Amino acid sequence: MTASVEYIPVTTIEYPDEDGKPMAEGDLQRKCLVYATTVLEIYFQNHPDIYVAGNLFIYYEKGYPESVVAPDVFVVFGVENRDRRSYKTWEENNQTPDFVLEITSKSTRSKDQGAKKGIYAFLGVREYFQYDPTGDYLNPQLQGLHLVDGNYFPVATNTLPDGTVSLPSEVLGLELRLEAGKLRFYNPTKGQTLLTHEEEAAARQAAEEKGQRLAAKLRELNIDPDRL
């Protein structure tokens, strides 16, 4: 008697790298996303165990591709700093983001305040910040939450003498600042705003042009700037 063996096909579970949707709803959201990811990548560039990404799928339950979330900007400590098509927690020693920033818009505000907030608490995201570049959907425009015993509590907001709004991020060791409605990351240790490479180049050029104008003015007054 010949025994028959039933062949059961194995279905491969797919974890898509994209959903076909645009990266951001508008120019303000896109520019903020690019700024935040760029300056954080520069800030942590010498740390091989800190990963910065933006608008990337995070899959947090193996075998369940519907268990996915895509933060606008996130930072993970304790994993290799390398390029990924998506982030699967079970392939990363179950490390989940330590910091998340969502750039709120009309189409995302309900998720940012509801479903995503719950998912981030479930994943143990230590800090969750939200920023509304248009000022239409969040009041205040910049908000921060820190996780305590599984629940989020507001990060204290400071208003500087010049009117700048500042919220500290203990996780990053930085401040998130609102300068004339524009989000900036600030290094309180060095007293410097984090700049992209393009902004740094523009700042150097502006300083050089200012120095040249000052030197020209001194020469008009018969003062040699090279002797000062």
Coordinates of N, CA and C in Angstrom, one line a residue, residues 10-196:
V10 N 2.9 26.7 1.4 CA 3.2 27.6 2.5 C 3.0 29.0 1.9
T11 N 2.2 29.8 2.5 CA 1.9 31.2 2.1 C 2.9 32.1 2.7
T12 N 3.6 32.8 1.9 CA 4.5 33.8 2.4 C 3.8 35.1 2.8
I13 N 4.1 35.5 4.0 CA 3.5 36.7 4.5 C 4.3 37.9 4.0
E14 N 3.6 38.8 3.4 CA 4.3 40.0 2.9 C 4.1 41.2 3.8
Y15 N 5.2 42.0 3.9 CA 5.2 43.2 4.7 C 5.6 44.3 3.7
P16 N 4.6 45.0 3.2 CA 4.9 46.1 2.2 C 5.8 47.2 2.7
D17 N 6.5 47.7 1.8 CA 7.4 48.8 2.2 C 6.8 50.2 2.0
E18 N 5.7 50.2 1.2 CA 5.0 51.5 1.0 C 3.5 51.2 0.7
D19 N 2.7 52.3 0.9 CA 1.3 52.1 0.6 C 0.8 53.0 -0.5
G20 N 1.7 53.6 -1.3 CA 1.4 54.3 -2.4 C 0.9 55.7 -2.2
K21 N 0.8 56.1 -0.9 CA 0.3 57.4 -0.5 C 1.5 58.4 -0.5
P22 N 1.2 59.7 -0.7 CA 2.3 60.7 -0.7 C 2.9 60.8 0.7
M23 N 4.2 61.2 0.7 CA 5.0 61.3 1.9 C 4.3 62.3 2.9
A24 N 3.8 63.4 2.4 CA 3.3 64.4 3.3 C 2.1 65.1 2.6
E25 N 1.2 65.7 3.3 CA 0.0 66.3 2.7 C 0.3 67.6 2.0
G26 N 1.3 68.4 2.4 CA 1.6 69.6 1.8 C 3.0 70.0 1.9
D27 N 3.4 71.1 1.3 CA 4.8 71.6 1.4 C 5.3 71.8 2.8
L28 N 4.5 72.4 3.6 CA 4.9 72.7 5.0 C 5.2 71.4 5.7
Q29 N 4.3 70.4 5.6 CA 4.6 69.1 6.3 C 5.8 68.5 5.7
R30 N 6.0 68.5 4.4 CA 7.1 67.8 3.8 C 8.4 68.4 4.2
K31 N 8.5 69.8 4.2 CA 9.7 70.5 4.6 C 10.1 70.2 6.0
C32 N 9.1 70.2 6.9 CA 9.3 69.9 8.3 C 9.8 68.5 8.5
L33 N 9.2 67.5 7.8 CA 9.7 66.1 7.9 C 11.1 66.0 7.4
V34 N 11.5 66.6 6.3 CA 12.8 66.6 5.8 C 13.8 67.2 6.8
Y35 N 13.4 68.4 7.3 CA 14.3 69.1 8.2 C 14.6 68.2 9.5
A36 N 13.5 67.7 10.1 CA 13.6 66.9 11.3 C 14.5 65.7 11.1
T37 N 14.2 64.9 10.1 CA 15.0 63.7 9.9 C 16.5 64.0 9.5
T38 N 16.7 65.1 8.8 CA 18.0 65.4 8.3 C 18.9 65.9 9.5
V39 N 18.4 66.8 10.3 CA 19.2 67.3 11.4 C 19.4 66.3 12.5
L40 N 18.4 65.4 12.7 CA 18.6 64.3 13.7 C 19.7 63.3 13.2
E41 N 19.6 63.0 11.9 CA 20.6 62.1 11.3 C 22.0 62.7 11.5
I42 N 22.2 64.0 11.3 CA 23.4 64.7 11.4 C 23.9 64.7 12.9
Y43 N 22.9 65.0 13.8 CA 23.2 65.0 15.2 C 23.7 63.7 15.7
F44 N 23.2 62.6 15.3 CA 23.5 61.2 15.7 C 24.4 60.5 14.8
Q45 N 25.1 61.2 13.8 CA 25.8 60.5 12.8 C 27.0 59.7 13.3
N46 N 27.5 60.1 14.4 CA 28.7 59.4 15.0 C 28.3 58.3 16.0
H47 N 27.0 58.0 16.0 CA 26.5 56.9 16.9 C 26.0 55.7 16.1
P48 N 26.8 54.7 16.0 CA 26.4 53.6 15.1 C 25.2 52.8 15.7
D49 N 24.8 53.0 16.9 CA 23.8 52.3 17.5 C 22.5 53.1 17.7
I50 N 22.4 54.2 17.0 CA 21.2 55.0 17.0 C 20.6 55.2 15.6
Y51 N 19.4 54.8 15.4 CA 18.8 54.8 14.1 C 17.7 55.9 14.0
V52 N 17.8 56.7 13.0 CA 16.8 57.8 12.7 C 16.2 57.5 11.4
A53 N 14.8 57.7 11.3 CA 14.1 57.4 10.1 C 12.9 58.3 10.1
G54 N 12.3 58.4 8.9 CA 11.1 59.2 8.7 C 10.1 58.5 7.7
N55 N 8.8 58.5 8.0 CA 7.8 58.0 7.1 C 8.1 56.5 6.7
L56 N 8.6 55.7 7.6 CA 8.9 54.3 7.4 C 8.0 53.4 8.1
F57 N 7.5 52.3 7.5 CA 6.6 51.4 8.2 C 7.4 50.7 9.3
I58 N 6.7 50.6 10.5 CA 7.2 49.8 11.6 C 6.2 48.7 11.8
Y59 N 6.6 47.5 11.6 CA 5.8 46.3 11.8 C 6.2 45.7 13.2
Y60 N 5.2 45.6 14.1 CA 5.5 45.3 15.5 C 4.9 43.9 15.9
E61 N 4.3 43.1 15.0 CA 3.8 41.8 15.4 C 4.1 40.9 14.2
K62 N 5.1 39.9 14.4 CA 5.4 39.0 13.4 C 4.2 38.2 13.0
G63 N 4.0 38.1 11.7 CA 2.9 37.3 11.1 C 1.7 38.1 10.9
Y64 N 1.7 39.3 11.4 CA 0.5 40.2 11.3 C 0.8 41.5 10.6
P65 N 0.9 41.5 9.3 CA 1.3 42.7 8.6 C 0.4 43.9 8.8
E66 N -0.8 43.7 9.3 CA -1.7 44.8 9.6 C -1.3 45.5 10.9
S67 N -0.5 44.9 11.6 CA 0.0 45.5 12.9 C 1.2 46.4 12.5
V68 N 0.9 47.6 11.9 CA 1.9 48.5 11.4 C 1.6 49.9 11.7
V69 N 2.6 50.7 11.8 CA 2.4 52.1 12.0 C 3.6 52.8 11.3
A70 N 3.3 54.0 10.8 CA 4.4 54.8 10.1 C 4.6 56.2 10.7
P71 N 5.4 56.3 11.7 CA 5.6 57.7 12.2 C 6.3 58.6 11.2
D72 N 6.0 59.9 11.3 CA 6.7 60.8 10.4 C 8.2 60.9 10.7
V73 N 8.6 60.9 11.9 CA 10.0 60.9 12.3 C 10.1 60.0 13.6
F74 N 11.1 59.2 13.6 CA 11.3 58.4 14.9 C 12.8 58.1 15.0
V75 N 13.2 57.9 16.3 CA 14.6 57.6 16.7 C 14.5 56.3 17.6
V76 N 15.4 55.4 17.3 CA 15.5 54.1 18.0 C 17.0 54.0 18.6
F77 N 17.1 53.8 19.9 CA 18.4 53.6 20.5 C 18.7 52.1 20.6
G78 N 19.9 51.7 20.4 CA 20.3 50.3 20.6 C 20.2 49.4 19.4
V79 N 20.0 50.0 18.2 CA 20.0 49.2 17.0 C 21.0 49.8 16.0
E80 N 21.3 49.0 15.0 CA 22.3 49.4 14.0 C 21.8 50.6 13.2
N81 N 22.7 51.5 13.0 CA 22.4 52.7 12.1 C 22.7 52.3 10.7
R82 N 21.7 51.8 10.0 CA 21.8 51.4 8.6 C 20.5 51.6 7.9
D83 N 20.6 51.6 6.6 CA 19.4 51.8 5.8 C 18.5 50.6 5.8
R84 N 17.1 50.9 5.9 CA 16.1 49.8 5.9 C 15.0 50.2 5.0
R85 N 14.3 49.2 4.4 CA 13.1 49.4 3.6 C 11.9 49.5 4.5
S86 N 11.9 48.8 5.6 CA 10.9 48.9 6.7 C 11.6 48.4 8.0
Y87 N 10.9 48.6 9.1 CA 11.4 48.3 10.4 C 10.6 47.2 11.0
K88 N 11.1 46.0 11.2 CA 10.4 44.9 11.8 C 11.0 44.7 13.2
T89 N 10.2 44.9 14.2 CA 10.7 44.9 15.6 C 11.4 43.5 15.9
W90 N 10.8 42.4 15.4 CA 11.3 41.1 15.8 C 12.7 40.8 15.1
E91 N 13.1 41.6 14.2 CA 14.4 41.5 13.6 C 15.4 42.5 14.2
E92 N 14.9 43.3 15.2 CA 15.7 44.3 15.8 C 15.8 44.1 17.3
N93 N 15.8 42.8 17.7 CA 15.8 42.5 19.2 C 14.7 43.2 19.9
N94 N 13.5 43.3 19.2 CA 12.3 43.8 19.8 C 12.5 45.3 20.3
Q95 N 13.4 46.0 19.7 CA 13.6 47.4 20.1 C 12.6 48.2 19.3
T96 N 11.9 49.1 20.0 CA 10.9 50.0 19.4 C 11.4 51.4 19.6
P97 N 10.8 52.3 18.8 CA 11.2 53.7 18.9 C 11.2 54.3 20.3
D98 N 12.2 55.1 20.6 CA 12.2 55.8 21.9 C 11.6 57.2 21.7
F99 N 11.7 57.8 20.5 CA 11.2 59.1 20.3 C 10.4 59.1 19.0
V100 N 9.2 59.8 19.0 CA 8.4 59.9 17.8 C 7.9 61.3 17.6
L101 N 8.0 61.8 16.4 CA 7.4 63.1 16.1 C 6.4 62.9 14.9
E102 N 5.2 63.4 15.2 CA 4.2 63.4 14.1 C 3.9 64.8 13.7
I103 N 3.9 65.0 12.4 CA 3.6 66.3 11.8 C 2.1 66.3 11.4
T104 N 1.3 67.0 12.2 CA -0.1 66.9 12.0 C -0.7 67.7 10.9
S105 N -1.7 67.1 10.2 CA -2.4 67.8 9.1 C -3.9 67.5 9.2
K106 N -4.7 68.0 8.3 CA -6.1 67.8 8.4 C -6.4 66.3 8.3
S107 N -5.7 65.5 7.5 CA -6.1 64.1 7.3 C -5.5 63.2 8.4
T108 N -4.5 63.7 9.2 CA -3.9 62.8 10.2 C -4.2 63.2 11.6
R109 N -4.8 64.3 11.9 CA -4.9 64.8 13.3 C -5.7 63.8 14.1
S110 N -6.8 63.2 13.6 CA -7.5 62.2 14.5 C -6.7 61.0 14.8
K111 N -6.0 60.5 13.8 CA -5.1 59.3 14.1 C -4.0 59.7 15.1
D112 N -3.4 60.9 14.9 CA -2.3 61.3 15.7 C -2.7 61.4 17.2
Q113 N -4.0 61.9 17.4 CA -4.5 62.1 18.7 C -5.1 60.8 19.3
G114 N -5.5 59.9 18.5 CA -6.2 58.7 18.9 C -5.4 57.4 18.7
A115 N -5.6 56.8 17.6 CA -5.0 55.4 17.3 C -3.5 55.4 17.5
K116 N -2.8 56.3 16.9 CA -1.4 56.3 16.9 C -0.9 56.5 18.4
K117 N -1.5 57.4 19.1 CA -1.1 57.6 20.5 C -1.2 56.3 21.3
G118 N -2.3 55.6 21.1 CA -2.4 54.3 21.8 C -1.4 53.3 21.4
I119 N -1.1 53.2 20.1 CA -0.1 52.3 19.6 C 1.3 52.6 20.2
Y120 N 1.6 53.9 20.2 CA 2.9 54.3 20.7 C 3.1 54.0 22.2
A121 N 2.0 54.2 22.9 CA 2.0 53.8 24.3 C 2.2 52.3 24.5
F122 N 1.5 51.5 23.7 CA 1.6 50.1 23.7 C 3.1 49.6 23.4
L123 N 3.7 50.3 22.4 CA 5.1 50.0 22.0 C 6.1 50.5 23.0
G124 N 5.7 51.3 23.9 CA 6.6 51.9 24.9 C 7.5 53.0 24.4
V125 N 6.9 53.8 23.4 CA 7.6 55.0 22.9 C 7.7 56.0 24.1
R126 N 8.9 56.3 24.5 CA 9.1 57.1 25.7 C 8.7 58.6 25.5
E127 N 8.8 59.1 24.3 CA 8.4 60.5 24.1 C 7.7 60.5 22.7
Y128 N 6.5 61.2 22.8 CA 5.7 61.4 21.6 C 5.4 62.9 21.4
F129 N 6.0 63.5 20.4 CA 5.7 64.9 20.1 C 4.8 65.1 18.9
Q130 N 4.1 66.1 18.9 CA 3.2 66.5 17.7 C 3.4 67.9 17.4
Y131 N 3.5 68.2 16.1 CA 3.7 69.6 15.6 C 2.7 69.9 14.4
D132 N 2.1 71.0 14.5 CA 1.1 71.4 13.5 C 1.7 72.7 12.8
P133 N 2.3 72.5 11.6 CA 3.0 73.6 10.9 C 2.1 74.7 10.5
T134 N 0.8 74.4 10.3 CA -0.1 75.5 9.9 C -0.8 76.1 11.0
G135 N -0.8 75.5 12.2 CA -1.4 76.1 13.4 C -2.9 76.0 13.3
D136 N -3.4 75.1 12.4 CA -4.9 75.0 12.2 C -5.5 73.9 13.0
Y137 N -4.7 72.9 13.5 CA -5.3 71.7 14.0 C -4.9 71.3 15.5
L138 N -3.8 71.9 15.9 CA -3.4 71.7 17.3 C -3.3 73.0 18.0
N139 N -3.7 73.0 19.3 CA -3.6 74.2 20.1 C -3.1 73.7 21.5
P140 N -1.9 73.9 21.9 CA -0.9 74.7 21.2 C -0.3 73.9 20.0
Q141 N 0.4 74.7 19.2 CA 0.9 74.2 17.9 C 1.9 73.1 18.0
L142 N 2.7 73.1 19.1 CA 3.7 72.1 19.4 C 3.4 71.5 20.8
Q143 N 3.3 70.2 20.8 CA 3.0 69.5 22.0 C 3.9 68.2 22.2
G144 N 4.2 67.9 23.5 CA 5.0 66.8 23.8 C 4.4 65.9 24.9
L145 N 4.6 64.6 24.8 CA 4.1 63.7 25.8 C 5.3 62.8 26.2
H146 N 5.3 62.4 27.5 CA 6.3 61.4 27.9 C 5.6 60.3 28.6
L147 N 6.1 59.1 28.5 CA 5.4 57.9 29.0 C 5.8 57.6 30.4
V148 N 4.8 57.4 31.3 CA 5.0 57.1 32.7 C 4.0 55.9 33.0
D149 N 4.6 54.7 33.3 CA 3.8 53.6 33.7 C 2.7 53.3 32.6
G150 N 3.1 53.4 31.3 CA 2.1 53.0 30.3 C 1.2 54.1 29.9
N151 N 1.3 55.3 30.5 CA 0.4 56.4 30.2 C 1.2 57.7 29.8
Y152 N 0.6 58.5 28.9 CA 1.3 59.7 28.5 C 0.9 60.9 29.3
F153 N 1.9 61.7 29.6 CA 1.6 62.9 30.4 C 2.4 64.1 29.6
P154 N 1.8 65.3 29.7 CA 2.4 66.4 28.9 C 3.8 66.8 29.4
V155 N 4.6 67.1 28.4 CA 5.9 67.7 28.6 C 5.7 69.2 28.9
A156 N 6.4 69.6 30.0 CA 6.3 71.0 30.4 C 6.8 72.0 29.3
T157 N 6.0 73.0 29.0 CA 6.3 74.0 28.0 C 7.0 75.2 28.6
N158 N 8.1 75.7 28.0 CA 8.7 76.9 28.5 C 8.6 78.0 27.4
T159 N 8.4 79.2 27.8 CA 8.3 80.3 26.9 C 9.5 81.3 27.2
L160 N 10.4 81.4 26.3 CA 11.6 82.2 26.5 C 11.3 83.7 26.4
P161 N 12.2 84.6 26.9 CA 11.9 86.0 26.9 C 11.6 86.6 25.5
D162 N 12.1 86.0 24.4 CA 11.8 86.5 23.1 C 10.6 85.9 22.5
G163 N 9.8 85.1 23.3 CA 8.6 84.5 22.8 C 8.7 83.1 22.2
T164 N 9.9 82.6 22.1 CA 10.1 81.3 21.6 C 9.6 80.2 22.6
V165 N 8.8 79.3 22.0 CA 8.3 78.2 22.8 C 9.3 77.0 22.8
S166 N 9.6 76.5 24.0 CA 10.6 75.4 24.0 C 10.1 74.2 24.9
L167 N 10.2 73.0 24.3 CA 9.9 71.8 25.1 C 11.1 70.9 25.1
P168 N 11.5 70.5 26.3 CA 12.7 69.6 26.4 C 12.4 68.2 26.0
S169 N 13.3 67.5 25.3 CA 13.3 66.1 25.1 C 14.4 65.4 25.8
E170 N 14.0 64.8 26.9 CA 15.0 64.1 27.7 C 15.6 62.9 26.9
V171 N 14.9 62.3 26.1 CA 15.3 61.2 25.3 C 16.5 61.6 24.4
L172 N 16.3 62.7 23.6 CA 17.2 63.2 22.7 C 18.3 64.0 23.3
G173 N 18.1 64.6 24.4 CA 19.0 65.6 25.0 C 19.0 66.9 24.2
L174 N 17.8 67.2 23.6 CA 17.6 68.4 22.8 C 16.4 69.1 23.3
E175 N 16.1 70.3 22.7 CA 14.9 71.0 22.9 C 14.2 71.1 21.5
L176 N 12.9 70.9 21.5 CA 12.1 71.2 20.4 C 11.5 72.6 20.6
R177 N 11.9 73.5 19.6 CA 11.5 74.9 19.8 C 10.6 75.4 18.7
L178 N 9.7 76.3 19.0 CA 8.8 76.9 18.1 C 9.2 78.4 17.9
E179 N 9.9 78.7 16.8 CA 10.4 80.0 16.5 C 9.5 80.6 15.4
A180 N 8.7 81.6 15.8 CA 7.8 82.2 14.8 C 6.9 81.2 14.1
G181 N 6.5 80.2 14.8 CA 5.7 79.1 14.3 C 6.4 78.0 13.6
K182 N 7.7 78.1 13.5 CA 8.5 77.1 12.8 C 9.3 76.2 13.8
L183 N 9.2 74.9 13.5 CA 9.8 73.9 14.4 C 11.3 73.9 14.2
R184 N 12.1 73.9 15.3 CA 13.5 73.8 15.2 C 14.0 72.9 16.4
F185 N 15.1 72.2 16.1 CA 15.7 71.4 17.2 C 16.9 72.2 17.7
Y186 N 17.1 72.2 19.0 CA 18.1 73.1 19.6 C 18.9 72.3 20.6
N187 N 20.2 72.5 20.5 CA 21.1 71.8 21.4 C 21.5 72.7 22.6
P188 N 20.9 72.5 23.8 CA 21.1 73.4 24.9 C 22.5 73.4 25.4
T189 N 23.2 72.3 25.2 CA 24.6 72.2 25.7 C 25.5 73.1 25.0
K190 N 25.3 73.2 23.7 CA 26.2 74.0 22.8 C 25.5 75.4 22.5
G191 N 24.3 75.5 22.9 CA 23.6 76.8 22.6 C 23.4 77.0 21.2
Q192 N 23.1 75.9 20.4 CA 23.0 76.0 19.0 C 21.7 75.4 18.4
T193 N 21.2 76.0 17.4 CA 20.1 75.4 16.7 C 20.6 74.4 15.7
L194 N 20.0 73.2 15.6 CA 20.5 72.2 14.6 C 20.1 72.6 13.2
L195 N 21.2 72.6 12.3 CA 21.0 73.0 11.0 C 21.2 71.9 10.0
T196 N 20.6 71.9 8.9 CA 20.9 71.0 7.8 C 22.2 71.5 7.2

